[in-house]
Each structure stands twice: as structure tokens, then as C-alpha cells.
Tab-separated table of C-alpha atoms and ligand atoms in Angstrom:
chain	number	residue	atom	x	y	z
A	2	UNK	CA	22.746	-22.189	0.272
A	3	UNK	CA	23.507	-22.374	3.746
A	4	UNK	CA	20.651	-22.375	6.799
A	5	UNK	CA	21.781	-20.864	9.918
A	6	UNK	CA	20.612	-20.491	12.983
A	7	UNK	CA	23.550	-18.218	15.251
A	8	UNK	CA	24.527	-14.398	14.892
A	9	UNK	CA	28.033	-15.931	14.979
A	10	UNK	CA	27.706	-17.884	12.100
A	11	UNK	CA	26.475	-15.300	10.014
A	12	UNK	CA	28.937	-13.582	11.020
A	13	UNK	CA	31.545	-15.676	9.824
A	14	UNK	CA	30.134	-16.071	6.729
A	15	UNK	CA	29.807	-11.559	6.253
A	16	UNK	CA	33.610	-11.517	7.095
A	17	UNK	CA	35.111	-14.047	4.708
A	18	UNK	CA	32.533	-12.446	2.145
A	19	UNK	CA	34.018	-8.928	3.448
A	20	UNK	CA	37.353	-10.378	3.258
A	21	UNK	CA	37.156	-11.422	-0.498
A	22	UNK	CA	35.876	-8.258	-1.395
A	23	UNK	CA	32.604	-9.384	-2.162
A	24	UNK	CA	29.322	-7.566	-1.629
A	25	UNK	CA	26.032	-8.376	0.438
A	26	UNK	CA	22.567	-7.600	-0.546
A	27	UNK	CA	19.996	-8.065	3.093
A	28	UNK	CA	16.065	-9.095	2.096
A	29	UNK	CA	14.540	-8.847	5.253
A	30	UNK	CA	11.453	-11.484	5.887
A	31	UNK	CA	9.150	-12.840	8.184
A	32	UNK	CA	9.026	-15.783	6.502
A	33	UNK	CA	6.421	-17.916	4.627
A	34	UNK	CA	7.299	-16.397	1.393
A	35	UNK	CA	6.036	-15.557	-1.735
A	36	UNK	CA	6.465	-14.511	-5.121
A	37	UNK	CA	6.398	-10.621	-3.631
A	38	UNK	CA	9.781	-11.713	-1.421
A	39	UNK	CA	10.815	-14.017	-4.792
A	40	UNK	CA	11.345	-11.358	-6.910
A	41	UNK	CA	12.680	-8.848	-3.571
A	42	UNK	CA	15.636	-11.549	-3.158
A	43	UNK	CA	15.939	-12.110	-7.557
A	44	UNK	CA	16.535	-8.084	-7.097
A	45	UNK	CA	18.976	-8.520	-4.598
A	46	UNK	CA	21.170	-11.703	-6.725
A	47	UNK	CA	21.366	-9.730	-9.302
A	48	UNK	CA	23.205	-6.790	-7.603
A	49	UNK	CA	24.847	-8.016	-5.052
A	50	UNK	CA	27.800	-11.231	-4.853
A	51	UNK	CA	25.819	-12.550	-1.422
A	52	UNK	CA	22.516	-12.491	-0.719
A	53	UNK	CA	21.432	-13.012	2.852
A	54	UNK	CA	17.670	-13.685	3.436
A	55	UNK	CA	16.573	-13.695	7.203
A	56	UNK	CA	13.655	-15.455	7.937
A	57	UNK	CA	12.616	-14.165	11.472
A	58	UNK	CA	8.912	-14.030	13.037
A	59	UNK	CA	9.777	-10.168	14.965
A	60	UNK	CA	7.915	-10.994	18.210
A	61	UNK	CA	8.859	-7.395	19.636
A	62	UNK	CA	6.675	-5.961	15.967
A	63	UNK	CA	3.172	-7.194	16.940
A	64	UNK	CA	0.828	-5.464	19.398
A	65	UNK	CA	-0.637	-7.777	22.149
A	66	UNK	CA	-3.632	-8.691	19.856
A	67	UNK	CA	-2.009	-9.466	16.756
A	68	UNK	CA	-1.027	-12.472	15.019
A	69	UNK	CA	1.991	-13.263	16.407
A	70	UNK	CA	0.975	-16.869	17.906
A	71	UNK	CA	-0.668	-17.633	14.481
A	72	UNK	CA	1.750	-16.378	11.669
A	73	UNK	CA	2.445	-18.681	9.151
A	74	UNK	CA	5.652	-20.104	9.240
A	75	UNK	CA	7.209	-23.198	6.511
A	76	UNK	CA	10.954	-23.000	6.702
A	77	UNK	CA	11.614	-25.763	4.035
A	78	UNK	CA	9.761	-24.209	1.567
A	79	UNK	CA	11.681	-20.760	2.784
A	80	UNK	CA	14.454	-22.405	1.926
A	81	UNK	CA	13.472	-23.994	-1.336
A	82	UNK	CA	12.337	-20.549	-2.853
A	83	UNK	CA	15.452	-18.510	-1.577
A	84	UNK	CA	17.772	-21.018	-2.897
A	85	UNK	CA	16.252	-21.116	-5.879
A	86	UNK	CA	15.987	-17.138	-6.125
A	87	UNK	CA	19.864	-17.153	-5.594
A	88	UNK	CA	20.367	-16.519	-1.469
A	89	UNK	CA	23.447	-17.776	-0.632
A	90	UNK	CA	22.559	-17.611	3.351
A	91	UNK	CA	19.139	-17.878	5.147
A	92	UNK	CA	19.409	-16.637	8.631
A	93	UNK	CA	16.793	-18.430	10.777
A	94	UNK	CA	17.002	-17.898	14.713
A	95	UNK	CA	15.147	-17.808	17.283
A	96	UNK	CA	14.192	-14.864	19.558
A	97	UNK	CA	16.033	-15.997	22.446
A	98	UNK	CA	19.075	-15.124	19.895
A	99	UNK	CA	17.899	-12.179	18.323
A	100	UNK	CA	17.486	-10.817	21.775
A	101	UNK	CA	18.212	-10.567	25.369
A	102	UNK	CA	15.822	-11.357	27.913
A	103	UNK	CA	17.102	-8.036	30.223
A	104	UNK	CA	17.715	-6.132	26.658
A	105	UNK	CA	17.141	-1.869	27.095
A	106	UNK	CA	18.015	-0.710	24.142
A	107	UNK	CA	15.812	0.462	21.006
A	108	UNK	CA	15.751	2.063	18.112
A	109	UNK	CA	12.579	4.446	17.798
A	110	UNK	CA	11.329	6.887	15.278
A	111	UNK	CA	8.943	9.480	15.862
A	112	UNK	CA	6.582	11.939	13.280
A	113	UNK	CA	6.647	9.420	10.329
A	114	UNK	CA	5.813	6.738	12.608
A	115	UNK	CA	3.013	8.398	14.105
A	116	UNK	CA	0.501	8.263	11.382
A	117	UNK	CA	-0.868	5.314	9.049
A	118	UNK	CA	-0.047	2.283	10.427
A	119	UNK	CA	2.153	3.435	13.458
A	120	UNK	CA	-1.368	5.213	14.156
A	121	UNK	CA	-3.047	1.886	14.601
A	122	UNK	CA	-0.521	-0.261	15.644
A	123	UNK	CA	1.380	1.315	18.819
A	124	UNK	CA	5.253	-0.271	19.431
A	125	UNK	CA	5.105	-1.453	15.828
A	126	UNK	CA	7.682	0.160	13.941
A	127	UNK	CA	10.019	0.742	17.256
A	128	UNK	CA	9.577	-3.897	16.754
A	129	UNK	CA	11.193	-3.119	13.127
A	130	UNK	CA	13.390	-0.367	13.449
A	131	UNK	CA	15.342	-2.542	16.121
A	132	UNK	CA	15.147	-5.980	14.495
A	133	UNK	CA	16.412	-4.166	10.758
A	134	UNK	CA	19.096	-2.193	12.920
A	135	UNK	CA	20.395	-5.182	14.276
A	136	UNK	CA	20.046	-7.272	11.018
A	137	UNK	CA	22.039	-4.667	9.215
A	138	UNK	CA	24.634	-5.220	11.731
A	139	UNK	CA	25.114	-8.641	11.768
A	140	UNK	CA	25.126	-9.126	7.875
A	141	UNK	CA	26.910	-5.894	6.956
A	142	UNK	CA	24.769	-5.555	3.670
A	143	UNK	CA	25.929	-2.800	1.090
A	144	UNK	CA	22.345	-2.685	-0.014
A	145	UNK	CA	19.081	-3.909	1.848
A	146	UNK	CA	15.956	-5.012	-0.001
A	147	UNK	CA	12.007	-3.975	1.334
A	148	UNK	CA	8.981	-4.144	-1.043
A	149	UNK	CA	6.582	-1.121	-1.682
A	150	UNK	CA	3.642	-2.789	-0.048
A	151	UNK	CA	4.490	-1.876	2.926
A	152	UNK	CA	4.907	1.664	1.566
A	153	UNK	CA	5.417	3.114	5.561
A	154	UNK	CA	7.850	0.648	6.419
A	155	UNK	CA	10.513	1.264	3.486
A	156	UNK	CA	9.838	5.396	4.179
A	157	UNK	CA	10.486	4.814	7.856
A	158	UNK	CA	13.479	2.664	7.320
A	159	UNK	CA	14.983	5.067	4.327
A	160	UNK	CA	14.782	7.780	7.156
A	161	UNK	CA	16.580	5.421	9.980
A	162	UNK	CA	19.004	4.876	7.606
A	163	UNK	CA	20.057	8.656	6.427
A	164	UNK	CA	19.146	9.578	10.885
A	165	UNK	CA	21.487	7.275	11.731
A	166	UNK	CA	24.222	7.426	9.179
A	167	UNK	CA	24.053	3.487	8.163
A	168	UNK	CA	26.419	2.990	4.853
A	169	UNK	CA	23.403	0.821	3.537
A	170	UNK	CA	21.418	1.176	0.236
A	171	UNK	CA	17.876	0.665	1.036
A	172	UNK	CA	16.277	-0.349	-2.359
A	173	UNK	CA	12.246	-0.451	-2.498
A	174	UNK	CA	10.972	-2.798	-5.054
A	175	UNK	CA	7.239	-2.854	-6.411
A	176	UNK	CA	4.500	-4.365	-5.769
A	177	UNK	CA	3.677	-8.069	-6.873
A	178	UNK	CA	0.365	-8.964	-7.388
A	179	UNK	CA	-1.899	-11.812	-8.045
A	180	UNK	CA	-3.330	-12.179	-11.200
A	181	UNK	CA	-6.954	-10.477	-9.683
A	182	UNK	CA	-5.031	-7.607	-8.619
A	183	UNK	CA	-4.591	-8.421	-4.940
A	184	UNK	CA	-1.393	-7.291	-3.663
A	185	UNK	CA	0.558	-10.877	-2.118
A	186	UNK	CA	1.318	-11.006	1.494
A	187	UNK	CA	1.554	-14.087	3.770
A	188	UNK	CA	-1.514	-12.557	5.479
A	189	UNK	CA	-3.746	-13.743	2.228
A	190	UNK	CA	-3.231	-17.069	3.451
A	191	UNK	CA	-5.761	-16.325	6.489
A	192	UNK	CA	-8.374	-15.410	3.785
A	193	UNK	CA	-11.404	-17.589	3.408
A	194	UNK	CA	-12.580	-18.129	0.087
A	195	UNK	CA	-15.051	-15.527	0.270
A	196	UNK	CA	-13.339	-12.922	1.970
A	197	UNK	CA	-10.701	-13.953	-0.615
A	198	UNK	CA	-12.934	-12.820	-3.512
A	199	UNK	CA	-13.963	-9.554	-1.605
A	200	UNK	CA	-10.435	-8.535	-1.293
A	201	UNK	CA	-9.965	-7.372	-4.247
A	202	UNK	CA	-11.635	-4.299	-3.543
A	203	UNK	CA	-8.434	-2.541	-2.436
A	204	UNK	CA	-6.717	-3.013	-5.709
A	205	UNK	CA	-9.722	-2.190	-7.256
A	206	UNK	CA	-10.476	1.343	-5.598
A	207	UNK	CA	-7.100	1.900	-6.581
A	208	UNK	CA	-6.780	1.913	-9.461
A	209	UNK	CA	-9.949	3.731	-9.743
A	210	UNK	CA	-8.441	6.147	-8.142
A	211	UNK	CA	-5.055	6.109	-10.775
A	212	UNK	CA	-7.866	7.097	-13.155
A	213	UNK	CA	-9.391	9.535	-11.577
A	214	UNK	CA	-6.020	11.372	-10.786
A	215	UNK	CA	-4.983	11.188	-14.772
A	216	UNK	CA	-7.891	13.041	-15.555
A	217	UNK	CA	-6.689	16.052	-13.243
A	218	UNK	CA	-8.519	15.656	-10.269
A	219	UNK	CA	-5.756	17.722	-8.047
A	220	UNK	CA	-8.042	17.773	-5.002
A	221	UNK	CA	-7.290	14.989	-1.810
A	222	UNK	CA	-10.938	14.655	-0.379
A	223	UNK	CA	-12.485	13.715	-3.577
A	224	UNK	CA	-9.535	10.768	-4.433
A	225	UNK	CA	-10.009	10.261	-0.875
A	226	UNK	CA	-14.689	9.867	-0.757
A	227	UNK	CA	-13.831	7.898	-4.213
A	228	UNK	CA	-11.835	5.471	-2.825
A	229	UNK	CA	-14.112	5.340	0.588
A	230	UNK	CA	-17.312	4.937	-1.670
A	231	UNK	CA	-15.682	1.958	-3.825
A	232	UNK	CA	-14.937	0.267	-0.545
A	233	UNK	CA	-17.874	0.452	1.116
A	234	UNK	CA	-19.781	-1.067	-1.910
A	235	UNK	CA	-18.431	-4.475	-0.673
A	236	UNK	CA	-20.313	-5.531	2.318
A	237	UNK	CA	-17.358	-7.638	4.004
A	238	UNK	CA	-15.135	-4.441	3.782
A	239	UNK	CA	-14.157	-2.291	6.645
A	240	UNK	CA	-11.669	0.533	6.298
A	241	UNK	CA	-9.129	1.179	8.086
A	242	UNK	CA	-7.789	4.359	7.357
A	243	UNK	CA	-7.684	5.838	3.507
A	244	UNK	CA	-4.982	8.993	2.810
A	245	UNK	CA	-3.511	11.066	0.489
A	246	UNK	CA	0.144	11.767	1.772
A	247	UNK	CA	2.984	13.651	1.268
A	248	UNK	CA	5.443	10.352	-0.466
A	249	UNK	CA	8.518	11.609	2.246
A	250	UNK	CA	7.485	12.943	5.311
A	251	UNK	CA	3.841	10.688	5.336
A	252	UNK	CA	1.915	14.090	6.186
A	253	UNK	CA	-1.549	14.850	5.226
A	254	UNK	CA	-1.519	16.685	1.891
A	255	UNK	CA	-5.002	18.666	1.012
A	256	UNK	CA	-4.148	19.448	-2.823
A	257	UNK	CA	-1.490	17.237	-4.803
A	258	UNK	CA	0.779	19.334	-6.560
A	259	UNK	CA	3.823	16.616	-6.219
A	260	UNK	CA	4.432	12.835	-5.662
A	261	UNK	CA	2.072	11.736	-3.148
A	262	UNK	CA	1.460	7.924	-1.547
A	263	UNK	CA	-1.845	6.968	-1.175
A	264	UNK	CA	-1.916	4.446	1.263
A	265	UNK	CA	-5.107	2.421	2.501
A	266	UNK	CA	-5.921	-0.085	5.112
A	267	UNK	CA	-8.769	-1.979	5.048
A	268	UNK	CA	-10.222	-5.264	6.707
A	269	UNK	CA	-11.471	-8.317	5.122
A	270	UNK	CA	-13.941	-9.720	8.187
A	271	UNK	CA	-11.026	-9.513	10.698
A	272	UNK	CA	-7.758	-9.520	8.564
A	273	UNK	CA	-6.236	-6.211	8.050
A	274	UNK	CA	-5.321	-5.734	4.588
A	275	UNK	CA	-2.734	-2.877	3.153
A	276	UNK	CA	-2.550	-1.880	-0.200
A	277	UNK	CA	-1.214	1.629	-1.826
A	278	UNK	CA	0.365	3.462	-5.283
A	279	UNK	CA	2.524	6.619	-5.487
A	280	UNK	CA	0.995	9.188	-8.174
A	281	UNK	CA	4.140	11.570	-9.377
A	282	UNK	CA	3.044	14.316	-11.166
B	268	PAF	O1	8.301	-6.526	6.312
B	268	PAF	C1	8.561	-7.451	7.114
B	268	PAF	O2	8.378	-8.642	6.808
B	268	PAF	C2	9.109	-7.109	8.484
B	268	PAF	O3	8.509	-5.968	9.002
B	268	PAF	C3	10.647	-6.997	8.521
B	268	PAF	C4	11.148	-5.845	7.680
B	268	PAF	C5	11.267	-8.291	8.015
B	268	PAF	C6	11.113	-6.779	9.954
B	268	PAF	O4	10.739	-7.821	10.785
């Protein structure tokens, strides 16, 4: 596996790959990964001749009081897991290559983007739409790799990608949990033991929720005050935003009568925690 650093090198690498007929599968990271990107880049070997990982800290995706200063970072052991996960490339550069000081150009999206987490976090998703955009045109993937966690993100970035008429596959894979139920995310990391223990709670009103829905419960508010009520039993818990949602455009949906997300955002003392299933009836 090769580490680089340059556009140009990558490249390089995408044509002679191009030029042997070969195709590329794109896993899209921030870095300090876990077994949730593991199995997001095992996904992509076994599809795809190439796999390109890129392992980039988005500066232009966090809001002036986020984490941005603080994310974890640990490119050798990046490196380690991608290699052994079967990446043949991990593209690591820095933002002075990713982007121009006097840049002007962005790629935005609008409706889908304004609920959820685009809600909350203003400029976020305009951060990801340009970094993926310009990702999927320096490694020319055939098919690009995003996990369901971030259930807003792969909807958002399906929709860029029929808008704009990329030749891309996007390919959503599930979630990856730990063995209490908490869905992994290099966020965790930030958890103290406590608040570690009290996060749990998401997965937990979840799958309440699952249960509640198999019994035939059709109606949004009542998945919606079940889920609130669960949450609110644990005393470090503060929600974020709970919803019952339409699984294509993201909108509001009052009574399920077809495959909705239910997405919820919640925070542990002052991390911000996301967690979510699709019900398909
Ligand atoms: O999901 C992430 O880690 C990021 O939002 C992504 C897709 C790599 C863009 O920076």
C-alpha cells in the first residue's frame, strides 16, 4: 500500500489503474479509524481491483465551535488497518492541497440539507459535498463507499450524485457496533468512562423503538415520545433532535406507511452523538 500525500500522485496512480482496465472503489475518511471504516474499505476490496482510502480532517465541514482543532488523528495506525483491510492507496494531504487559499467554488445542496443535522450544523454538508466532489475527481472511483451512521450524509451524497450526473456507485454499508450496542465513531474516543456507559442509551431507545414498530404502532409521535422518554431516563443525556422521516427526501412523515429513517441526535455531557435504523414496511 502506498501513502500519498499530492493530488498528482494519486493521480498517477487512477490513470495507470484506468489504463489497465482496472476498477477503483473510494472510502472516504476522516481518519482515526475503526472497525465501522474496517469493514467500509473490506466492502470496497472485495468489489473493486483498487481501493483508495483518503484520510483527510475536512476543515471547511466543521462549524466555528466544533472539533476541528481536537479531532483525533493517528496516521500509522490509518495505515496499518487500511493495508490490512486491502487499500492499495491512502491519500493523506493537507488542506493547503485539498484547497486554494482564494478558492470560490462549492458544491451546495439545499431541502435535504436543511433538516437533521444540516439543521444544527450550518455550512456542514456544503464542507462535504465539496471535499467528496473533489475526491471523486481525483480518484475516478467506479463505486464510493459511506456507512449508514451517518444516515444524512450517504442520502445527501446519493442525491449529489444522481443532481450532478457523477458515473459513481455510492454504496451505503451498515452500521458497526460495539458489543454494548453503541454505534463506533472516532467521536467515542472523547467519551469519559461514564459518559461512555450512558451512551448506550441511543442504541437502546432504538431498538425499543424496532419493537414497538413490529407490533404495528403506524403512528410518528408515539415512536417519536417513546424514544424521547427512554432518553431522558438517563440523566447525562440531552437530545438533540429525534424524527421519524421520509428514508429519501428526509421530510417529516406523521404516519409511516413506507420505509422511513429514524434518525436521532443526542449529547453525552458535551459530545454529540448520532445514531439511527430504517424501518421498511
Ligand atoms: O463521513 C466522514 O468521515 C466525512 O464526512 C467525509 C465523507 C469523509 C467527508 O469529509
Amino acid at each position: 500500500m502506498e501513502i500519498l500525500h499530492s493530488i498528482s500522485d494519486v493521480k498517477k496512480y487512477v490513470k495507470r489503474f484506468k489504463s489497465e482496465g482496472l476498477t477503483i472503489g473510494l472510502v472516504p475518511t476522516m481518519g482515526y479509524l475503526h472497525e465501522g471504516h474496517k469493514s467500509l474499505i473490506e466492502k470496497a476490496s472485495s468489489e473493486n481491483d483498487r481501493v483508495i482510502v483518503s484520510d483527510f480532517v475536512n476543515p471547511i465541514q466543521f462549524g466555528p465551535n466544533e472539533d476541528l482543532d481536537v479531532y483525533p488523528r493517528d496516521l500509522e495506525h490509518d495505515a496499518k488497518l487500511s493495508e490490512s483491510a486491502g487499500a492499495s492507496i491512502l491519500f493523506n494531504p493537507e488542506p493547503s492541497e485539498m484547497y486554494f487559499d482564494d478558492a470560490v467554488t462549492f458544491v451546495n445542496s439545499s431541502e435535504i440539507t436543511d433538516v437533521l443535522c444540516g439543521a444544527r450544523r450550518p455550512g456542514h454538508f456544503r464542507g462535504v459535498c465539496t471535499v467528496v466532489t473533489k475526491l471523486f475527481n481525483i480518484a475516478c472511483p467506479d463505486k464510493a463507499y459511506f456507512g449508514e451512521k451517518d444516515a444524512q450524509q450517504l442520502a445527501v451524497i446519493k442525491r449529489m450524485v444522481r443532481d450532478l450526473n457523477f458515473d459513481i456507485e455510492i454504496v451505503g454499508c451498515p452500521i458497526i457496533r460495539e458489543e454494548d450496542g453503541l454505534a463506533k465513531s472516532s467521536r467515542n474516543t472523547y467519551l469519559s468512562p461514564e459518559e461512555r456507559k450512558a451512551a448506550t442509551v441511543l442504541s437502546r431507545s432504538l431498538n425499543n423503538a424496532r419493537e414497538i414498530l413490529k407490533t404495528g404502532e403506524r403512528d410518528a409521535d408515539k415512536i417519536i415520545k417513546a424514544i424521547t422518554l427512554d432518553i431522558e431516563k438517563e440523566p447525562l443525556a440531552k437530545i438533540d433532535y429525534v424524527e421519524v422521516v421520509d428514508s429519501l427526501s428526509l421530510k417529516s412523515v406523521s404516519k409511516i406507511e413506507k420505509s422511513v429513517l429514524i434518525p436521532i441526535a443526542v449529547y453525552i455531557g458535551k459530545i454529540r452523538l448520532i445514531d439511527n435504523f430504517t424501518f421498511n414496511i
